[in-house]
Short mmCIF file of C-alpha atoms in Angstrom, two decimals:
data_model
loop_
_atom_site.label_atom_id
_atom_site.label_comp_id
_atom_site.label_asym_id
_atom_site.label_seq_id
_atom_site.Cartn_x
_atom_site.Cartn_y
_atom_site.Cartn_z
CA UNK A 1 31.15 92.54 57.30
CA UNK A 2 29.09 92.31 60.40
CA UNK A 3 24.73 92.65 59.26
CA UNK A 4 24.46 96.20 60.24
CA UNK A 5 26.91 97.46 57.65
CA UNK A 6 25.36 94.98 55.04
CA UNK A 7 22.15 97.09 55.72
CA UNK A 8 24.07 99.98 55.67
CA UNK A 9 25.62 99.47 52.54
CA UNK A 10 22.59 97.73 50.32
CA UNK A 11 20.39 101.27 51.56
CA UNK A 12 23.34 103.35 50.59
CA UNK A 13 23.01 101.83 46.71
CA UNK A 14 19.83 102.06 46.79
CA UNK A 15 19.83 105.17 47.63
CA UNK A 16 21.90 106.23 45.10
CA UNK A 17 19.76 104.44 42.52
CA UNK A 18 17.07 106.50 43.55
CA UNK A 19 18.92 109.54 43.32
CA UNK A 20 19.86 108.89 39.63
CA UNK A 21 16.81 108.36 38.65
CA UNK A 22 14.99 111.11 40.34
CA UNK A 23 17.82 113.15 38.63
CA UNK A 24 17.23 111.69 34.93
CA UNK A 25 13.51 112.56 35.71
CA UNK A 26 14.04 115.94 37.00
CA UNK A 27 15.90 116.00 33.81
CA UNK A 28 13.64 115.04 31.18
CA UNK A 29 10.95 117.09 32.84
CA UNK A 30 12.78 120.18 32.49
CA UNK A 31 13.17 119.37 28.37
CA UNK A 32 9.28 118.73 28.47
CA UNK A 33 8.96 122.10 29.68
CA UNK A 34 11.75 123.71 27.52
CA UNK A 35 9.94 122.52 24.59
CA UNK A 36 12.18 120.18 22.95
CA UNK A 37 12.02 117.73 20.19
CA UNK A 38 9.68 115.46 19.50
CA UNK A 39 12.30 112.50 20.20
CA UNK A 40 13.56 114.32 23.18
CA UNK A 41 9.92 114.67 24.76
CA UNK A 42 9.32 110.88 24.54
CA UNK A 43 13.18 109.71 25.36
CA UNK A 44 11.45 107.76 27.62
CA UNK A 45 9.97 104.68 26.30
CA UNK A 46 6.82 103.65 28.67
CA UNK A 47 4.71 104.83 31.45
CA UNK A 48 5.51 101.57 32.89
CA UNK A 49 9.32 102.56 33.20
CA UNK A 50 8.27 106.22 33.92
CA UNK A 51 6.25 105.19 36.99
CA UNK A 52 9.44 103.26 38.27
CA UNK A 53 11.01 106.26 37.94
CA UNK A 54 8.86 108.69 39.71
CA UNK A 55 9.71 107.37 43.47
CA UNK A 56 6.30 107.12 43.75
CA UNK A 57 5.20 110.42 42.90
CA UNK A 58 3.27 109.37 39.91
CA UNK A 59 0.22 111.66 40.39
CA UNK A 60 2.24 114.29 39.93
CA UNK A 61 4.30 112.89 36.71
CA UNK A 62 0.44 112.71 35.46
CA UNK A 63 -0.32 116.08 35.93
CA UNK A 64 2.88 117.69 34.63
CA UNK A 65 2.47 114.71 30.72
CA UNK A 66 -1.38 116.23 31.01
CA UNK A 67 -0.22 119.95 31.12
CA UNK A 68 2.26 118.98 28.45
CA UNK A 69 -0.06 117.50 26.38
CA UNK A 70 -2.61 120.41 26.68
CA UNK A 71 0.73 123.12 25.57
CA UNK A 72 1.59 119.98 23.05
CA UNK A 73 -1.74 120.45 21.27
CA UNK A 74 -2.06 124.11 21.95
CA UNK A 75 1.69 124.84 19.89
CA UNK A 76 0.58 122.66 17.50
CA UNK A 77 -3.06 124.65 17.19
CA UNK A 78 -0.97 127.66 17.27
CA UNK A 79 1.12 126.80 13.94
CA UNK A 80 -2.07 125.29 12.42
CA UNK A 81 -0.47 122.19 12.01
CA UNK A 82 -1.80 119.17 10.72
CA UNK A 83 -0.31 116.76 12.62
CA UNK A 84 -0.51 115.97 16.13
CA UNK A 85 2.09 112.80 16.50
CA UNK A 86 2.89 113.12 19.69
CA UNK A 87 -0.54 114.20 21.39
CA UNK A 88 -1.90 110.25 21.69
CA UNK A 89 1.14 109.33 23.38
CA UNK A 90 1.69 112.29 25.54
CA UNK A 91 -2.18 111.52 26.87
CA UNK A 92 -1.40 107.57 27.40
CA UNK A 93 1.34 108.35 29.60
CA UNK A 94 -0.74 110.98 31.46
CA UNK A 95 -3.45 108.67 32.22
CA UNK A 96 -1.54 105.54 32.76
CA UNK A 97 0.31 106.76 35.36
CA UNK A 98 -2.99 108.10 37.20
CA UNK A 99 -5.91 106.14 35.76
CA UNK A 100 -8.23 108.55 37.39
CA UNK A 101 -7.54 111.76 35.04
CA UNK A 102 -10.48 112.13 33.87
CA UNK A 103 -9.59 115.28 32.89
CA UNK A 104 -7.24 113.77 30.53
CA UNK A 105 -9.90 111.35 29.12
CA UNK A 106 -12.55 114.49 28.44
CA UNK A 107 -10.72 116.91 26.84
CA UNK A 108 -8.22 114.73 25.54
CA UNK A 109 -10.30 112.86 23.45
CA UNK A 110 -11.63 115.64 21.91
CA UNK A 111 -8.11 116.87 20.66
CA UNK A 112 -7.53 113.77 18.81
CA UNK A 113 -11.36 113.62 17.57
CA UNK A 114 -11.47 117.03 15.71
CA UNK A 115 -10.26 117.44 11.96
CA UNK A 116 -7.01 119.31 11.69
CA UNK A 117 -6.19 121.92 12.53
CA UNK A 118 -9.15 121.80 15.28
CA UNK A 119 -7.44 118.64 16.51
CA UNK A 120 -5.73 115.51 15.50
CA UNK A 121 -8.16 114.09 13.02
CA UNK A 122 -7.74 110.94 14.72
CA UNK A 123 -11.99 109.89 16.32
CA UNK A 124 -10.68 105.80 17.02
CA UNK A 125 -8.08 107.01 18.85
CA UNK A 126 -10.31 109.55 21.02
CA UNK A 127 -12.78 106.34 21.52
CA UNK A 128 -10.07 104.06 22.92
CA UNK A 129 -8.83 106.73 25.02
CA UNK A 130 -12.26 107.15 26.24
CA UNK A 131 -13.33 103.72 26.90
CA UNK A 132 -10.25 102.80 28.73
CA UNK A 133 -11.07 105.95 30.64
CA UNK A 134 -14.60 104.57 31.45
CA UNK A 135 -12.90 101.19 32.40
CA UNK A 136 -11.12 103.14 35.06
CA UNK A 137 -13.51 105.30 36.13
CA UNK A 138 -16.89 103.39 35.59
CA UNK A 139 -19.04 105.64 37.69
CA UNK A 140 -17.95 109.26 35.59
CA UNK A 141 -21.02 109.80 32.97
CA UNK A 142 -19.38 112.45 31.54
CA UNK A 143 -17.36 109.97 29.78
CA UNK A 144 -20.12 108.18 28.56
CA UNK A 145 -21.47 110.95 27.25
CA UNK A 146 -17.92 111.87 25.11
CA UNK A 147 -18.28 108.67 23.69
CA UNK A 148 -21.44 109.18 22.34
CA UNK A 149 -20.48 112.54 21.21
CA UNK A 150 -17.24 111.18 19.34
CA UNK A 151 -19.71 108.06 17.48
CA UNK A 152 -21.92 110.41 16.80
CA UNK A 153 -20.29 113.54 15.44
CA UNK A 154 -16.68 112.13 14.11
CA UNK A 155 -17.26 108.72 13.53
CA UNK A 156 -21.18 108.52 12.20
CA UNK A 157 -21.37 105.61 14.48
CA UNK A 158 -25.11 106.47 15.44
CA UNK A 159 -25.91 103.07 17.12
CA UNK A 160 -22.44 103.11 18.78
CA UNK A 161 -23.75 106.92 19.72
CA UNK A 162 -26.86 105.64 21.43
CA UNK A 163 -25.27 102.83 22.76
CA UNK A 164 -22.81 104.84 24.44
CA UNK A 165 -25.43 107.83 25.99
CA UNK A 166 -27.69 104.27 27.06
CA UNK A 167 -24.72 103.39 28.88
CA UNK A 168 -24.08 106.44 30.79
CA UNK A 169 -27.75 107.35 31.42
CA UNK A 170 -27.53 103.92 33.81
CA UNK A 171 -25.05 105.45 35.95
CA UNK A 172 -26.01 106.57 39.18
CA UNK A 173 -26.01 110.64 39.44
CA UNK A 174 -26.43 110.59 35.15
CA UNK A 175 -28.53 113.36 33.72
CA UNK A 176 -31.62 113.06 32.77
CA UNK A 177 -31.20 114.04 29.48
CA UNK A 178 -28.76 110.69 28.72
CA UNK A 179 -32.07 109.16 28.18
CA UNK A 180 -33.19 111.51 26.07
CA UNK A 181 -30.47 111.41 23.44
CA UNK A 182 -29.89 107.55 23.71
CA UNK A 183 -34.01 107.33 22.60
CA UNK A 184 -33.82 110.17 19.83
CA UNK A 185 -29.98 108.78 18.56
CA UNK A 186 -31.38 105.66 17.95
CA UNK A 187 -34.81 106.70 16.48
CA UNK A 188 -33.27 109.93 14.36
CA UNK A 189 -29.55 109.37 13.94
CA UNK A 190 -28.08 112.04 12.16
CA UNK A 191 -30.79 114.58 12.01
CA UNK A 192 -30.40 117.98 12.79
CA UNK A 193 -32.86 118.29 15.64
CA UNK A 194 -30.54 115.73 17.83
CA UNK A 195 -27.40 117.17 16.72
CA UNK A 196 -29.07 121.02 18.00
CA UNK A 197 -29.96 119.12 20.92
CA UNK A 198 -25.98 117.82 21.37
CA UNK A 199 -24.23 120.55 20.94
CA UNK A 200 -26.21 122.82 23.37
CA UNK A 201 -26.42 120.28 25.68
CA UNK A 202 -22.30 120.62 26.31
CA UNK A 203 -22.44 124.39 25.48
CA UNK A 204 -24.26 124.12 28.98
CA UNK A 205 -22.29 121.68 30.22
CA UNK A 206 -18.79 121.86 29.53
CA UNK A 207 -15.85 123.26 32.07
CA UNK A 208 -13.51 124.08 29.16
CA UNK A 209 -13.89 127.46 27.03
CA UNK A 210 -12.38 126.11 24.39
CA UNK A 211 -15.09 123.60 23.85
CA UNK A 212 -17.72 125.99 24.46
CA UNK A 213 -16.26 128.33 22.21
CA UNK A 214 -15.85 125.06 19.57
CA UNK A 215 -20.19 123.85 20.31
CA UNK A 216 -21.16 127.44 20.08
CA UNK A 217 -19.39 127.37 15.83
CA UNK A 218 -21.15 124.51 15.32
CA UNK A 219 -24.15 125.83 16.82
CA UNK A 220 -24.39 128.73 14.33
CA UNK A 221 -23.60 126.20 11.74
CA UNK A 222 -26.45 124.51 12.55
CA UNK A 223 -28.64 127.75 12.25
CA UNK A 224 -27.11 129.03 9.09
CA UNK A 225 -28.10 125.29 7.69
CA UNK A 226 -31.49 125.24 8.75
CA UNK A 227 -32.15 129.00 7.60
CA UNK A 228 -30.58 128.60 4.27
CA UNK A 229 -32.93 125.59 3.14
CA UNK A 230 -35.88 127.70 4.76
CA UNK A 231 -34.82 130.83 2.44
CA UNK A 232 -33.86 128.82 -0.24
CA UNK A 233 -37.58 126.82 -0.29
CA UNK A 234 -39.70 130.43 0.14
CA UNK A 235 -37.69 131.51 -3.00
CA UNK A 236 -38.19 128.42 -5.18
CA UNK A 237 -42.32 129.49 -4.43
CA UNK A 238 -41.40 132.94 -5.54
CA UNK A 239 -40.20 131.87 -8.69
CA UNK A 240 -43.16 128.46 -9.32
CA UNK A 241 -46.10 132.13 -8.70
CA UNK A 242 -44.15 134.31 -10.68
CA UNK A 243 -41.78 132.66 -13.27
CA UNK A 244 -38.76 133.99 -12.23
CA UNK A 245 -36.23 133.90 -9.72
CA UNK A 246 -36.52 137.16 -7.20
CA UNK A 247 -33.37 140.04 -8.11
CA UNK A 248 -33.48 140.91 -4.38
CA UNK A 249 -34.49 140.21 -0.76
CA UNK A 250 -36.62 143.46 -0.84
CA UNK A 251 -38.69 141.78 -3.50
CA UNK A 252 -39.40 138.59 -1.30
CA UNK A 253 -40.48 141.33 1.86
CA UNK A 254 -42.96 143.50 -0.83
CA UNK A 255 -44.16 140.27 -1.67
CA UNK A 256 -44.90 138.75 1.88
CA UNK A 257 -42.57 136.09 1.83
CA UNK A 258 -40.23 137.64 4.55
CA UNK A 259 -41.09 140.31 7.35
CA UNK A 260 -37.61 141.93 6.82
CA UNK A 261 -33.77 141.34 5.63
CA UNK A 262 -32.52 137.91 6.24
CA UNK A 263 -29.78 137.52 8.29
CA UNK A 264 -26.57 134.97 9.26
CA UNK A 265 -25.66 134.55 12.67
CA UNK A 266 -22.84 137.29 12.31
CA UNK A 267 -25.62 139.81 11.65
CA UNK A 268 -24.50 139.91 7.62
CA UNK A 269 -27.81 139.52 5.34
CA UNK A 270 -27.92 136.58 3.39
CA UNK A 271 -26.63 136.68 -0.38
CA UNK A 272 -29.42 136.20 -2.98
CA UNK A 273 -27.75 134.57 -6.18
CA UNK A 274 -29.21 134.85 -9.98
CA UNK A 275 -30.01 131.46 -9.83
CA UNK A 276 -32.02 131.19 -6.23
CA UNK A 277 -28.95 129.99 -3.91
CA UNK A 278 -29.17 131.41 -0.56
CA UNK A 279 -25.49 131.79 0.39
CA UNK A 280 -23.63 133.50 3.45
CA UNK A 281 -21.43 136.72 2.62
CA UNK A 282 -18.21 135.35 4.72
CA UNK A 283 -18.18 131.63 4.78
CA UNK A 284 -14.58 131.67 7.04
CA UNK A 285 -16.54 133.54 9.88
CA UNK A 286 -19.03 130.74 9.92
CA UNK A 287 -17.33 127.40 9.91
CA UNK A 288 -18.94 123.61 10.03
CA UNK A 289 -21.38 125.20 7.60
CA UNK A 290 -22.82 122.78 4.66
CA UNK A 291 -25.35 125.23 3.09
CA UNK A 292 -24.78 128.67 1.54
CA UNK A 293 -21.36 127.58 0.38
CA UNK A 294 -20.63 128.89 -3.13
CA UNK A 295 -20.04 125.99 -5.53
CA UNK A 296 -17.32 123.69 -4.97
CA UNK A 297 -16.35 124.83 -1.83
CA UNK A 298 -15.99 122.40 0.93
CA UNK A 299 -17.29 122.97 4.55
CA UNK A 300 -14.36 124.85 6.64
CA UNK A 301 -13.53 123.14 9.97
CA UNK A 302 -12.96 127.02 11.33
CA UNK A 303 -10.33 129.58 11.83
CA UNK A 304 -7.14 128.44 11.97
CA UNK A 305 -6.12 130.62 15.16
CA UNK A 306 -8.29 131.24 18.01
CA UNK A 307 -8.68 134.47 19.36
CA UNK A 308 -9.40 133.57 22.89
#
């Protein structure tokens, strides 16, 4: 066989090994998007062997494992499931084959940070998701400040959490207002001031509605909290001037302790209990809440479907 049609014939099988596995790709892409089983939807074992595969297409492969991850999560949301088994593999494909998803690393962490059904339950595995994503992609301070978020919120980790906003507030183009948080984590952790502070801080900040949507809950949460200990205080001083506990909230106004009815954040007035407890009428509508729970009820992590 003369060297041209040695050529010819070592392109030819390579050629052909190409087109299989293009065609086993095309394949299991099509059952990623059909929805198939768990097994079926990680058939294959690695990124490493999926970015052989991808002929070197593997930004795209990393978009199409992000999108699945993101309908992953949201059909597991959907069916307010409690598991999410598939969700930290589906993102470590994603963002090995394009280490510069950041995308991936944002919102993905928070999936597997939340408590089910808001999310995987899983905060270590959003925090080594996010610091390889920092690794790659030293220079994004949005990722810093995830991390932080995740110590701070998920994990308790409050020096981790001002580590982690100290961090980001040295990169170059960082907000101001890294600073700011890395100073107050570390002097108030777990106060409610900072975590007001936190949560409106990615209200403003965040691309995603979802995570708006999630910061604005815990926003009112934070209100109902602070308002219920406020009530709850002005009504123990009722009760120390007058020896008893006050039958209704028109009592507290006639008496100057209030300029009017007392309302929650979903405009429903307060409940006044026979023993002084300030709680809210609807406790479902108004989830992360700690105070104005009746007794031996544990805080809600929120509706199990979203309406939006």
């Amino acid at each position: 066989m003369t060297a041209r049609g040695t050529t010819t014939l070592v392109a030819a099988m390579a050629l052909a090994a190409s087109l299989a596995g293009a065609g086993l790709t095309v394949r299991r892409l099509d059952q990623l998007r059909a929805g198939t089983t768990e097994e079926a939807a990680l058939y294959v074992p690695s990124p490493q062997i999926l970015e052989r595969m991808s002929l070197g297409y593997t930004g795209l492969l990393a978009d199409i494992y992000w999108t699945r991850a993101v309908q992953y999560f949201g059909t597991q949301h959907h069916a307010h499931s409690m598991q999410y088994k598939l969700l930290e593999p589906l993102l470590d494909i994603a963002t090995t084959l394009d280490p510069h998803l950041t995308v991936a690393y944002e919102f993905g962490a928070t999936f597997l940070a939340e408590n089910p059904p808001e999310g995987a339950g899983d905060p270590d595995a959003a925090v080594r998701l996010v610091e390889r994503g920092i690794r790659e992609n030293p220079l994004e301070w949005r990722l810093y400040y995830n991390l932080g978020f995740i110590h701070y919120f998920e994990r308790k980790d409050y020096a981790a959490a001002a580590a982690a906003f100290e961090r980001g507030s040295r990169v170059p183009g960082a907000l101001p207002w890294m600073k700011v948080m890395a100073a107050q984590m570390s002097q108030h952790a777990g106060d409610m001031q900072t975590a007001r502070l936190l949560w409106s801080s990615l209200f403003q900040t965040t691309e995603s509605e979802a995570i708006r949507v999630n910061a604005a809950k815990h926003l009112r949460a934070l209100q109902v909290d602070e308002e219920v200990s406020i009530l709850e205080n002005l009504v123990s001083v009722f009760r120390e001037r007058s020896g008893r506990w006050p039958a209704t909230w028109a009592e507290m106004v006639a008496a100057g302790y209030l300029r009017s009815l007392p309302l929650d954040p979903s405009r429903r007035p307060y409940r006044l209990a026979p023993d002084g407890r300030v709680l809210v009428q609807v406790p479902k509508d108004l989830p992360f809440i700690t105070q104005g729970l009746p007794q031996r009820q544990e805080p809600s992590n929120g509706p199990q479907v979203e309406s939006k």
